[in-house]
Amino acid sequence: MSRRKIGFWYRLAAAIVKPVLLLLFRRDWRGMENIPAEGGFIVAVNHNSYLDPLAYAHFQYNTGRVPRFLAKVSLFGRGFVGTVMRGTGQIPVYRESADAVGAFRAAVDAINKGECVAFYPEGTLTRDPELWPMEGKTGAARVALLTKAPVIPVAQWGAHEVVPPYAKRKRVRLFPRRTLRVRAGKPVDLSRFHDREPTAEVLRGATDAIMDAITGELAELRGEPAPAERYDHRRVVAEERRNRRTRGTGRGGATAPQPDRDASGPPRTKATEGESA
């Protein structure tokens, strides 16, 4: 099989969602020619809004290729949403369990059958204060090295203006009418990692190459340079924990030391640093 047929459930979901997106949002789509017409492949996308999957699915659906997203298992329950998730072939992820590995196996099988699997390598909405991609997890790189499938870096921008990430108030800002921007780049060159043992170092190197490509596409989309270093949420959390312990054990009103911060705020880490995930 060279490519997945769109199928009834994907067409039904598109018939419901596309008219709403077309009514509410303008589109700025670039790089659709970089989505492969045949064969299995991976798309790796940045994540800064809960609206991202709908915005990106709309973009790729219009290329004639449909993505299979890795999604949390709770979305596959009973009801219409769960039925659509299963019917459209999305891949459940069982976080923090041994079954999480099954998502990678399912992704590899899908790609080998000529399908597209979409990854959000950050694993969650970015915590970067300026919404740049943060450190990526190694799942997308692991699947890419197992399948040697093309990895298409994709940047999204604008959905956060409609559904802000981690907003204190859960509200949607539909007006004024916003523009959802998507830019797909050329495949990431991972050839230097092929035929090498997938050690933590190799997976981290491949992941950094993917995140660099996504960040580069987003810089083009935003029309501004990306930070020289990527935000590392693990490092931020670790430093906050250390500071809380220090404050809790302090004596005589001494001020606890504060974490080092760059001009943009929370600590960042160089693109070549960080633990594998």
PDB file of C-alpha atoms in Angstrom:
ATOM      1  CA  MET A   1       0.000   0.000   0.000  1.00  0.00           C
ATOM      2  CA  SER A   2       1.535   3.300  -1.060  1.00  0.00           C
ATOM      3  CA  ARG A   3      -0.894   5.611   0.724  1.00  0.00           C
ATOM      4  CA  ARG A   4      -3.874   5.468   3.063  1.00  0.00           C
ATOM      5  CA  LYS A   5      -7.338   6.103   1.678  1.00  0.00           C
ATOM      6  CA  ILE A   6      -9.116   8.981   3.374  1.00  0.00           C
ATOM      7  CA  GLY A   7     -12.099   6.849   4.360  1.00  0.00           C
ATOM      8  CA  PHE A   8     -15.627   7.537   5.619  1.00  0.00           C
ATOM      9  CA  TRP A   9     -14.838   8.782   9.118  1.00  0.00           C
ATOM     10  CA  TYR A  10     -12.143  11.218   8.021  1.00  0.00           C
ATOM     11  CA  ARG A  11     -14.448  12.602   5.339  1.00  0.00           C
ATOM     12  CA  LEU A  12     -17.261  12.941   7.878  1.00  0.00           C
ATOM     13  CA  ALA A  13     -14.998  14.740  10.363  1.00  0.00           C
ATOM     14  CA  ALA A  14     -13.796  17.036   7.591  1.00  0.00           C
ATOM     15  CA  ALA A  15     -17.367  17.773   6.516  1.00  0.00           C
ATOM     16  CA  ILE A  16     -18.164  18.872  10.073  1.00  0.00           C
ATOM     17  CA  VAL A  17     -14.981  20.747  10.980  1.00  0.00           C
ATOM     18  CA  LYS A  18     -13.799  22.375   7.722  1.00  0.00           C
ATOM     19  CA  PRO A  19     -16.787  24.687   7.231  1.00  0.00           C
ATOM     20  CA  VAL A  20     -16.385  25.983  10.790  1.00  0.00           C
ATOM     21  CA  LEU A  21     -12.660  26.612  10.339  1.00  0.00           C
ATOM     22  CA  LEU A  22     -13.221  28.309   6.985  1.00  0.00           C
ATOM     23  CA  LEU A  23     -15.892  30.553   8.497  1.00  0.00           C
ATOM     24  CA  LEU A  24     -14.003  31.564  11.617  1.00  0.00           C
ATOM     25  CA  PHE A  25     -10.378  31.782  10.446  1.00  0.00           C
ATOM     26  CA  ARG A  26      -8.238  33.037   7.614  1.00  0.00           C
ATOM     27  CA  ARG A  27      -5.507  30.713   6.317  1.00  0.00           C
ATOM     28  CA  ASP A  28      -1.854  31.245   5.504  1.00  0.00           C
ATOM     29  CA  TRP A  29      -0.592  27.902   4.223  1.00  0.00           C
ATOM     30  CA  ARG A  30       2.904  27.372   2.887  1.00  0.00           C
ATOM     31  CA  GLY A  31       4.944  24.367   1.771  1.00  0.00           C
ATOM     32  CA  MET A  32       2.107  21.997   0.876  1.00  0.00           C
ATOM     33  CA  GLU A  33       4.323  20.741  -1.961  1.00  0.00           C
ATOM     34  CA  ASN A  34       6.658  19.262   0.674  1.00  0.00           C
ATOM     35  CA  ILE A  35       4.006  16.767   1.849  1.00  0.00           C
ATOM     36  CA  PRO A  36       4.882  13.465   0.070  1.00  0.00           C
ATOM     37  CA  ALA A  37       2.305  12.315  -2.472  1.00  0.00           C
ATOM     38  CA  GLU A  38       3.125   8.631  -1.905  1.00  0.00           C
ATOM     39  CA  GLY A  39       4.621   6.393   0.769  1.00  0.00           C
ATOM     40  CA  GLY A  40       4.807   6.516   4.528  1.00  0.00           C
ATOM     41  CA  PHE A  41       6.206   9.562   6.301  1.00  0.00           C
ATOM     42  CA  ILE A  42       6.298  11.498   9.561  1.00  0.00           C
ATOM     43  CA  VAL A  43       5.282  15.066  10.247  1.00  0.00           C
ATOM     44  CA  ALA A  44       6.783  16.727  13.330  1.00  0.00           C
ATOM     45  CA  VAL A  45       4.824  19.780  14.462  1.00  0.00           C
ATOM     46  CA  ASN A  46       5.295  22.447  17.133  1.00  0.00           C
ATOM     47  CA  HIS A  47       2.506  22.794  19.707  1.00  0.00           C
ATOM     48  CA  ASN A  48       1.243  26.032  21.264  1.00  0.00           C
ATOM     49  CA  SER A  49      -2.560  25.685  21.326  1.00  0.00           C
ATOM     50  CA  TYR A  50      -5.229  23.035  21.872  1.00  0.00           C
ATOM     51  CA  LEU A  51      -6.544  24.079  18.459  1.00  0.00           C
ATOM     52  CA  ASP A  52      -3.348  22.928  16.710  1.00  0.00           C
ATOM     53  CA  PRO A  53      -4.488  19.402  15.705  1.00  0.00           C
ATOM     54  CA  LEU A  54      -7.595  20.721  13.936  1.00  0.00           C
ATOM     55  CA  ALA A  55      -5.653  23.494  12.190  1.00  0.00           C
ATOM     56  CA  TYR A  56      -2.940  21.117  11.020  1.00  0.00           C
ATOM     57  CA  ALA A  57      -5.329  18.316  10.026  1.00  0.00           C
ATOM     58  CA  HIS A  58      -7.169  20.846   7.829  1.00  0.00           C
ATOM     59  CA  PHE A  59      -3.887  21.797   6.141  1.00  0.00           C
ATOM     60  CA  GLN A  60      -2.788  18.247   5.428  1.00  0.00           C
ATOM     61  CA  TYR A  61      -6.247  16.978   4.483  1.00  0.00           C
ATOM     62  CA  ASN A  62      -6.200  19.451   1.613  1.00  0.00           C
ATOM     63  CA  THR A  63      -3.024  17.810   0.255  1.00  0.00           C
ATOM     64  CA  GLY A  64      -4.884  14.526  -0.172  1.00  0.00           C
ATOM     65  CA  ARG A  65      -2.860  12.832   2.584  1.00  0.00           C
ATOM     66  CA  VAL A  66      -4.387  12.407   6.042  1.00  0.00           C
ATOM     67  CA  PRO A  67      -2.353  12.301   9.259  1.00  0.00           C
ATOM     68  CA  ARG A  68      -2.716   9.817  12.088  1.00  0.00           C
ATOM     69  CA  PHE A  69      -2.066  11.628  15.360  1.00  0.00           C
ATOM     70  CA  LEU A  70      -0.750  10.122  18.559  1.00  0.00           C
ATOM     71  CA  ALA A  71      -3.397  11.104  21.138  1.00  0.00           C
ATOM     72  CA  LYS A  72      -4.029  10.413  24.809  1.00  0.00           C
ATOM     73  CA  VAL A  73      -6.088   7.285  25.382  1.00  0.00           C
ATOM     74  CA  SER A  74      -8.856   9.147  27.232  1.00  0.00           C
ATOM     75  CA  LEU A  75     -10.041  10.554  23.883  1.00  0.00           C
ATOM     76  CA  PHE A  76     -10.846   7.036  22.660  1.00  0.00           C
ATOM     77  CA  GLY A  77     -13.665   6.386  25.132  1.00  0.00           C
ATOM     78  CA  ARG A  78     -17.343   6.001  24.434  1.00  0.00           C
ATOM     79  CA  GLY A  79     -19.327   8.593  22.572  1.00  0.00           C
ATOM     80  CA  PHE A  80     -19.021  10.368  19.248  1.00  0.00           C
ATOM     81  CA  VAL A  81     -15.479  11.693  19.804  1.00  0.00           C
ATOM     82  CA  GLY A  82     -14.140   8.257  20.658  1.00  0.00           C
ATOM     83  CA  THR A  83     -15.889   6.748  17.636  1.00  0.00           C
ATOM     84  CA  VAL A  84     -14.354   9.360  15.343  1.00  0.00           C
ATOM     85  CA  MET A  85     -10.893   8.904  16.868  1.00  0.00           C
ATOM     86  CA  ARG A  86     -11.030   5.172  16.230  1.00  0.00           C
ATOM     87  CA  GLY A  87     -12.693   5.531  12.837  1.00  0.00           C
ATOM     88  CA  THR A  88     -10.064   7.982  11.576  1.00  0.00           C
ATOM     89  CA  GLY A  89      -7.242   5.696  12.727  1.00  0.00           C
ATOM     90  CA  GLN A  90      -5.702   7.889  15.402  1.00  0.00           C
ATOM     91  CA  ILE A  91      -3.169   6.154  17.650  1.00  0.00           C
ATOM     92  CA  PRO A  92      -3.822   5.942  21.429  1.00  0.00           C
ATOM     93  CA  VAL A  93      -0.978   6.724  23.806  1.00  0.00           C
ATOM     94  CA  TYR A  94      -1.015   5.231  27.301  1.00  0.00           C
ATOM     95  CA  ARG A  95       1.191   7.649  29.161  1.00  0.00           C
ATOM     96  CA  GLU A  96       3.250   6.554  32.151  1.00  0.00           C
ATOM     97  CA  SER A  97       2.658   2.861  31.443  1.00  0.00           C
ATOM     98  CA  ALA A  98       4.325  -0.059  29.687  1.00  0.00           C
ATOM     99  CA  ASP A  99       1.666   0.201  26.978  1.00  0.00           C
ATOM    100  CA  ALA A 100       3.137   3.541  25.854  1.00  0.00           C
ATOM    101  CA  VAL A 101       5.638   1.589  23.753  1.00  0.00           C
ATOM    102  CA  GLY A 102       2.694   0.201  21.787  1.00  0.00           C
ATOM    103  CA  ALA A 103       2.078   3.644  20.292  1.00  0.00           C
ATOM    104  CA  PHE A 104       5.528   3.561  18.707  1.00  0.00           C
ATOM    105  CA  ARG A 105       4.919   0.078  17.316  1.00  0.00           C
ATOM    106  CA  ALA A 106       1.588   1.225  15.882  1.00  0.00           C
ATOM    107  CA  ALA A 107       3.290   4.269  14.358  1.00  0.00           C
ATOM    108  CA  VAL A 108       5.986   2.117  12.739  1.00  0.00           C
ATOM    109  CA  ASP A 109       3.354  -0.269  11.347  1.00  0.00           C
ATOM    110  CA  ALA A 110       1.319   2.634   9.936  1.00  0.00           C
ATOM    111  CA  ILE A 111       4.330   4.194   8.221  1.00  0.00           C
ATOM    112  CA  ASN A 112       5.411   0.862   6.767  1.00  0.00           C
ATOM    113  CA  LYS A 113       1.916   0.585   5.267  1.00  0.00           C
ATOM    114  CA  GLY A 114       2.342   3.916   3.498  1.00  0.00           C
ATOM    115  CA  GLU A 115       0.560   6.155   5.997  1.00  0.00           C
ATOM    116  CA  CYS A 116       1.479   9.445   7.666  1.00  0.00           C
ATOM    117  CA  VAL A 117       1.943   9.727  11.432  1.00  0.00           C
ATOM    118  CA  ALA A 118       1.942  13.157  13.051  1.00  0.00           C
ATOM    119  CA  PHE A 119       4.082  13.775  16.132  1.00  0.00           C
ATOM    120  CA  TYR A 120       4.175  16.705  18.524  1.00  0.00           C
ATOM    121  CA  PRO A 121       7.768  16.018  19.650  1.00  0.00           C
ATOM    122  CA  GLU A 122       7.511  18.337  22.649  1.00  0.00           C
ATOM    123  CA  GLY A 123       4.923  15.942  24.086  1.00  0.00           C
ATOM    124  CA  THR A 124       2.717  18.779  25.323  1.00  0.00           C
ATOM    125  CA  LEU A 125       1.999  22.460  24.785  1.00  0.00           C
ATOM    126  CA  THR A 126       5.212  24.463  24.842  1.00  0.00           C
ATOM    127  CA  ARG A 127       6.131  26.086  28.149  1.00  0.00           C
ATOM    128  CA  ASP A 128       8.472  28.543  26.481  1.00  0.00           C
ATOM    129  CA  PRO A 129       7.353  32.054  27.521  1.00  0.00           C
ATOM    130  CA  GLU A 130       7.606  33.258  23.915  1.00  0.00           C
ATOM    131  CA  LEU A 131       6.000  30.072  22.507  1.00  0.00           C
ATOM    132  CA  TRP A 132       9.094  28.797  20.693  1.00  0.00           C
ATOM    133  CA  PRO A 133       9.516  25.005  20.529  1.00  0.00           C
ATOM    134  CA  MET A 134      11.058  23.608  23.701  1.00  0.00           C
ATOM    135  CA  GLU A 135      13.185  20.496  24.136  1.00  0.00           C
ATOM    136  CA  GLY A 136      11.730  17.543  22.237  1.00  0.00           C
ATOM    137  CA  LYS A 137      11.146  13.981  23.355  1.00  0.00           C
ATOM    138  CA  THR A 138      12.777  11.233  21.330  1.00  0.00           C
ATOM    139  CA  GLY A 139       9.714   9.282  20.116  1.00  0.00           C
ATOM    140  CA  ALA A 140       9.559  10.826  16.648  1.00  0.00           C
ATOM    141  CA  ALA A 141      13.293  10.302  16.141  1.00  0.00           C
ATOM    142  CA  ARG A 142      13.035   6.695  17.318  1.00  0.00           C
ATOM    143  CA  VAL A 143      10.281   5.929  14.779  1.00  0.00           C
ATOM    144  CA  ALA A 144      12.120   7.831  12.045  1.00  0.00           C
ATOM    145  CA  LEU A 145      15.308   5.807  12.543  1.00  0.00           C
ATOM    146  CA  LEU A 146      13.391   2.523  12.636  1.00  0.00           C
ATOM    147  CA  THR A 147      11.505   3.244   9.414  1.00  0.00           C
ATOM    148  CA  LYS A 148      13.953   5.625   7.650  1.00  0.00           C
ATOM    149  CA  ALA A 149      10.813   7.465   6.545  1.00  0.00           C
ATOM    150  CA  PRO A 150      10.950  11.167   5.591  1.00  0.00           C
ATOM    151  CA  VAL A 151      10.396  13.554   8.495  1.00  0.00           C
ATOM    152  CA  ILE A 152       8.611  16.747   7.454  1.00  0.00           C
ATOM    153  CA  PRO A 153       9.111  19.637   9.910  1.00  0.00           C
ATOM    154  CA  VAL A 154       5.959  21.724  10.334  1.00  0.00           C
ATOM    155  CA  ALA A 155       5.456  25.057  12.087  1.00  0.00           C
ATOM    156  CA  GLN A 156       2.098  26.421  13.245  1.00  0.00           C
ATOM    157  CA  TRP A 157       1.348  29.934  14.430  1.00  0.00           C
ATOM    158  CA  GLY A 158      -1.829  31.849  15.226  1.00  0.00           C
ATOM    159  CA  ALA A 159      -3.975  29.236  16.953  1.00  0.00           C
ATOM    160  CA  HIS A 160      -2.660  30.449  20.316  1.00  0.00           C
ATOM    161  CA  GLU A 161      -4.388  33.777  19.672  1.00  0.00           C
ATOM    162  CA  VAL A 162      -7.700  31.928  19.595  1.00  0.00           C
ATOM    163  CA  VAL A 163      -7.124  29.310  22.298  1.00  0.00           C
ATOM    164  CA  PRO A 164      -4.169  30.479  24.453  1.00  0.00           C
ATOM    165  CA  PRO A 165      -2.027  27.734  26.033  1.00  0.00           C
ATOM    166  CA  TYR A 166      -2.288  27.344  29.797  1.00  0.00           C
ATOM    167  CA  ALA A 167      -4.612  30.361  30.076  1.00  0.00           C
ATOM    168  CA  LYS A 168      -5.884  30.970  33.605  1.00  0.00           C
ATOM    169  CA  ARG A 169      -9.324  31.524  32.141  1.00  0.00           C
ATOM    170  CA  LYS A 170     -10.530  28.886  29.692  1.00  0.00           C
ATOM    171  CA  ARG A 171     -11.898  31.172  27.026  1.00  0.00           C
ATOM    172  CA  VAL A 172     -11.878  31.222  23.248  1.00  0.00           C
ATOM    173  CA  ARG A 173     -11.071  34.476  21.427  1.00  0.00           C
ATOM    174  CA  LEU A 174     -12.810  34.259  18.070  1.00  0.00           C
ATOM    175  CA  PHE A 175     -12.910  37.974  17.295  1.00  0.00           C
ATOM    176  CA  PRO A 176     -11.358  39.744  15.558  1.00  0.00           C
ATOM    177  CA  ARG A 177     -10.993  37.018  12.924  1.00  0.00           C
ATOM    178  CA  ARG A 178      -7.575  35.377  13.218  1.00  0.00           C
ATOM    179  CA  THR A 179      -5.202  33.785  10.720  1.00  0.00           C
ATOM    180  CA  LEU A 180      -4.060  30.199  11.223  1.00  0.00           C
ATOM    181  CA  ARG A 181      -0.588  29.859   9.723  1.00  0.00           C
ATOM    182  CA  VAL A 182       1.037  26.554   8.765  1.00  0.00           C
ATOM    183  CA  ARG A 183       4.382  26.048   7.050  1.00  0.00           C
ATOM    184  CA  ALA A 184       5.761  22.633   6.009  1.00  0.00           C
ATOM    185  CA  GLY A 185       9.461  22.374   5.258  1.00  0.00           C
ATOM    186  CA  LYS A 186      11.630  19.973   3.314  1.00  0.00           C
ATOM    187  CA  PRO A 187      12.494  16.605   4.921  1.00  0.00           C
ATOM    188  CA  VAL A 188      14.991  16.687   7.774  1.00  0.00           C
ATOM    189  CA  ASP A 189      18.307  15.109   6.833  1.00  0.00           C
ATOM    190  CA  LEU A 190      18.785  12.279   9.337  1.00  0.00           C
ATOM    191  CA  SER A 191      21.054  10.173   7.112  1.00  0.00           C
ATOM    192  CA  ARG A 192      24.017  10.569   9.486  1.00  0.00           C
ATOM    193  CA  PHE A 193      22.030   8.692  12.144  1.00  0.00           C
ATOM    194  CA  HIS A 194      20.922   5.805   9.941  1.00  0.00           C
ATOM    195  CA  ASP A 195      22.398   2.345  10.533  1.00  0.00           C
ATOM    196  CA  ARG A 196      23.691   3.408  13.945  1.00  0.00           C
ATOM    197  CA  GLU A 197      22.731   1.818  17.231  1.00  0.00           C
ATOM    198  CA  PRO A 198      19.868   3.903  18.697  1.00  0.00           C
ATOM    199  CA  THR A 199      21.732   4.968  21.819  1.00  0.00           C
ATOM    200  CA  ALA A 200      20.548   7.863  23.956  1.00  0.00           C
ATOM    201  CA  GLU A 201      23.160  10.062  22.269  1.00  0.00           C
ATOM    202  CA  VAL A 202      22.003   9.112  18.742  1.00  0.00           C
ATOM    203  CA  LEU A 203      18.321   9.600  19.598  1.00  0.00           C
ATOM    204  CA  ARG A 204      19.064  12.961  21.205  1.00  0.00           C
ATOM    205  CA  GLY A 205      21.062  14.062  18.167  1.00  0.00           C
ATOM    206  CA  ALA A 206      18.270  13.070  15.774  1.00  0.00           C
ATOM    207  CA  THR A 207      15.676  14.748  17.993  1.00  0.00           C
ATOM    208  CA  ASP A 208      17.686  17.968  18.096  1.00  0.00           C
ATOM    209  CA  ALA A 209      17.940  17.925  14.301  1.00  0.00           C
ATOM    210  CA  ILE A 210      14.150  17.605  14.057  1.00  0.00           C
ATOM    211  CA  MET A 211      13.532  20.361  16.624  1.00  0.00           C
ATOM    212  CA  ASP A 212      16.049  22.643  14.880  1.00  0.00           C
ATOM    213  CA  ALA A 213      14.167  22.188  11.605  1.00  0.00           C
ATOM    214  CA  ILE A 214      10.777  22.905  13.215  1.00  0.00           C
ATOM    215  CA  THR A 215      12.181  25.987  14.942  1.00  0.00           C
ATOM    216  CA  GLY A 216      13.661  27.207  11.666  1.00  0.00           C
ATOM    217  CA  GLU A 217      10.292  26.900   9.926  1.00  0.00           C
ATOM    218  CA  LEU A 218       8.606  28.766  12.785  1.00  0.00           C
ATOM    219  CA  ALA A 219      11.198  31.557  12.615  1.00  0.00           C
ATOM    220  CA  GLU A 220      10.328  31.985   8.929  1.00  0.00           C
ATOM    221  CA  LEU A 221       6.627  31.958   9.723  1.00  0.00           C
ATOM    222  CA  ARG A 222       6.975  34.496  12.536  1.00  0.00           C
ATOM    223  CA  GLY A 223       9.473  36.644  10.651  1.00  0.00           C
ATOM    224  CA  GLU A 224      11.855  36.869  13.588  1.00  0.00           C
ATOM    225  CA  PRO A 225      14.960  35.000  14.790  1.00  0.00           C
ATOM    226  CA  ALA A 226      14.558  32.095  17.177  1.00  0.00           C
ATOM    227  CA  PRO A 227      16.397  32.020  20.522  1.00  0.00           C
ATOM    228  CA  ALA A 228      19.919  30.612  20.390  1.00  0.00           C
ATOM    229  CA  GLU A 229      18.963  28.087  23.072  1.00  0.00           C
ATOM    230  CA  ARG A 230      15.826  26.011  23.597  1.00  0.00           C
ATOM    231  CA  TYR A 231      13.672  26.178  26.681  1.00  0.00           C
ATOM    232  CA  ASP A 232      14.161  23.119  28.899  1.00  0.00           C
ATOM    233  CA  HIS A 233      11.118  22.583  31.115  1.00  0.00           C
ATOM    234  CA  ARG A 234      12.759  19.759  33.067  1.00  0.00           C
ATOM    235  CA  ARG A 235      15.565  22.063  34.048  1.00  0.00           C
ATOM    236  CA  VAL A 236      13.115  24.784  35.109  1.00  0.00           C
ATOM    237  CA  VAL A 237      11.126  22.364  37.283  1.00  0.00           C
ATOM    238  CA  ALA A 238      14.310  20.957  38.858  1.00  0.00           C
ATOM    239  CA  GLU A 239      15.575  24.447  39.706  1.00  0.00           C
ATOM    240  CA  GLU A 240      12.225  25.459  41.177  1.00  0.00           C
ATOM    241  CA  ARG A 241      12.250  22.348  43.385  1.00  0.00           C
ATOM    242  CA  ARG A 242      15.782  23.095  44.554  1.00  0.00           C
ATOM    243  CA  ASN A 243      14.800  26.665  45.365  1.00  0.00           C
ATOM    244  CA  ARG A 244      11.765  25.541  47.356  1.00  0.00           C
ATOM    245  CA  ARG A 245      13.930  23.164  49.370  1.00  0.00           C
ATOM    246  CA  THR A 246      16.481  25.916  49.933  1.00  0.00           C
ATOM    247  CA  ARG A 247      13.815  28.365  51.117  1.00  0.00           C
ATOM    248  CA  GLY A 248      12.316  25.702  53.349  1.00  0.00           C
ATOM    249  CA  THR A 249      15.637  25.033  55.121  1.00  0.00           C
ATOM    250  CA  GLY A 250      16.876  28.651  55.227  1.00  0.00           C
ATOM    251  CA  ARG A 251      17.731  30.294  58.558  1.00  0.00           C
ATOM    252  CA  GLY A 252      17.748  33.852  59.817  1.00  0.00           C
ATOM    253  CA  GLY A 253      15.676  35.273  56.963  1.00  0.00           C
ATOM    254  CA  ALA A 254      18.426  34.686  54.406  1.00  0.00           C
ATOM    255  CA  THR A 255      17.341  35.030  50.806  1.00  0.00           C
ATOM    256  CA  ALA A 256      17.390  31.783  48.865  1.00  0.00           C
ATOM    257  CA  PRO A 257      19.519  31.823  45.705  1.00  0.00           C
ATOM    258  CA  GLN A 258      17.542  32.289  42.497  1.00  0.00           C
ATOM    259  CA  PRO A 259      18.009  30.316  39.274  1.00  0.00           C
ATOM    260  CA  ASP A 260      20.079  31.815  36.498  1.00  0.00           C
ATOM    261  CA  ARG A 261      17.832  33.298  33.825  1.00  0.00           C
ATOM    262  CA  ASP A 262      18.555  34.757  30.437  1.00  0.00           C
ATOM    263  CA  ALA A 263      17.005  37.922  29.078  1.00  0.00           C
ATOM    264  CA  SER A 264      13.883  36.100  27.900  1.00  0.00           C
ATOM    265  CA  GLY A 265      12.989  34.728  31.336  1.00  0.00           C
ATOM    266  CA  PRO A 266      13.090  31.037  32.324  1.00  0.00           C
ATOM    267  CA  PRO A 267      16.241  28.964  31.825  1.00  0.00           C
ATOM    268  CA  ARG A 268      16.953  27.590  28.394  1.00  0.00           C
ATOM    269  CA  THR A 269      19.322  24.874  27.290  1.00  0.00           C
ATOM    270  CA  LYS A 270      21.485  24.614  24.196  1.00  0.00           C
ATOM    271  CA  ALA A 271      19.953  22.605  21.376  1.00  0.00           C
ATOM    272  CA  THR A 272      22.599  19.914  21.799  1.00  0.00           C
ATOM    273  CA  GLU A 273      21.979  19.422  25.506  1.00  0.00           C
ATOM    274  CA  GLY A 274      19.289  17.640  27.500  1.00  0.00           C
ATOM    275  CA  GLU A 275      18.223  14.134  28.498  1.00  0.00           C
ATOM    276  CA  SER A 276      16.541  11.703  26.180  1.00  0.00           C
ATOM    277  CA  ALA A 277      12.839  11.114  26.747  1.00  0.00           C
TER     278      ALA A 277
END
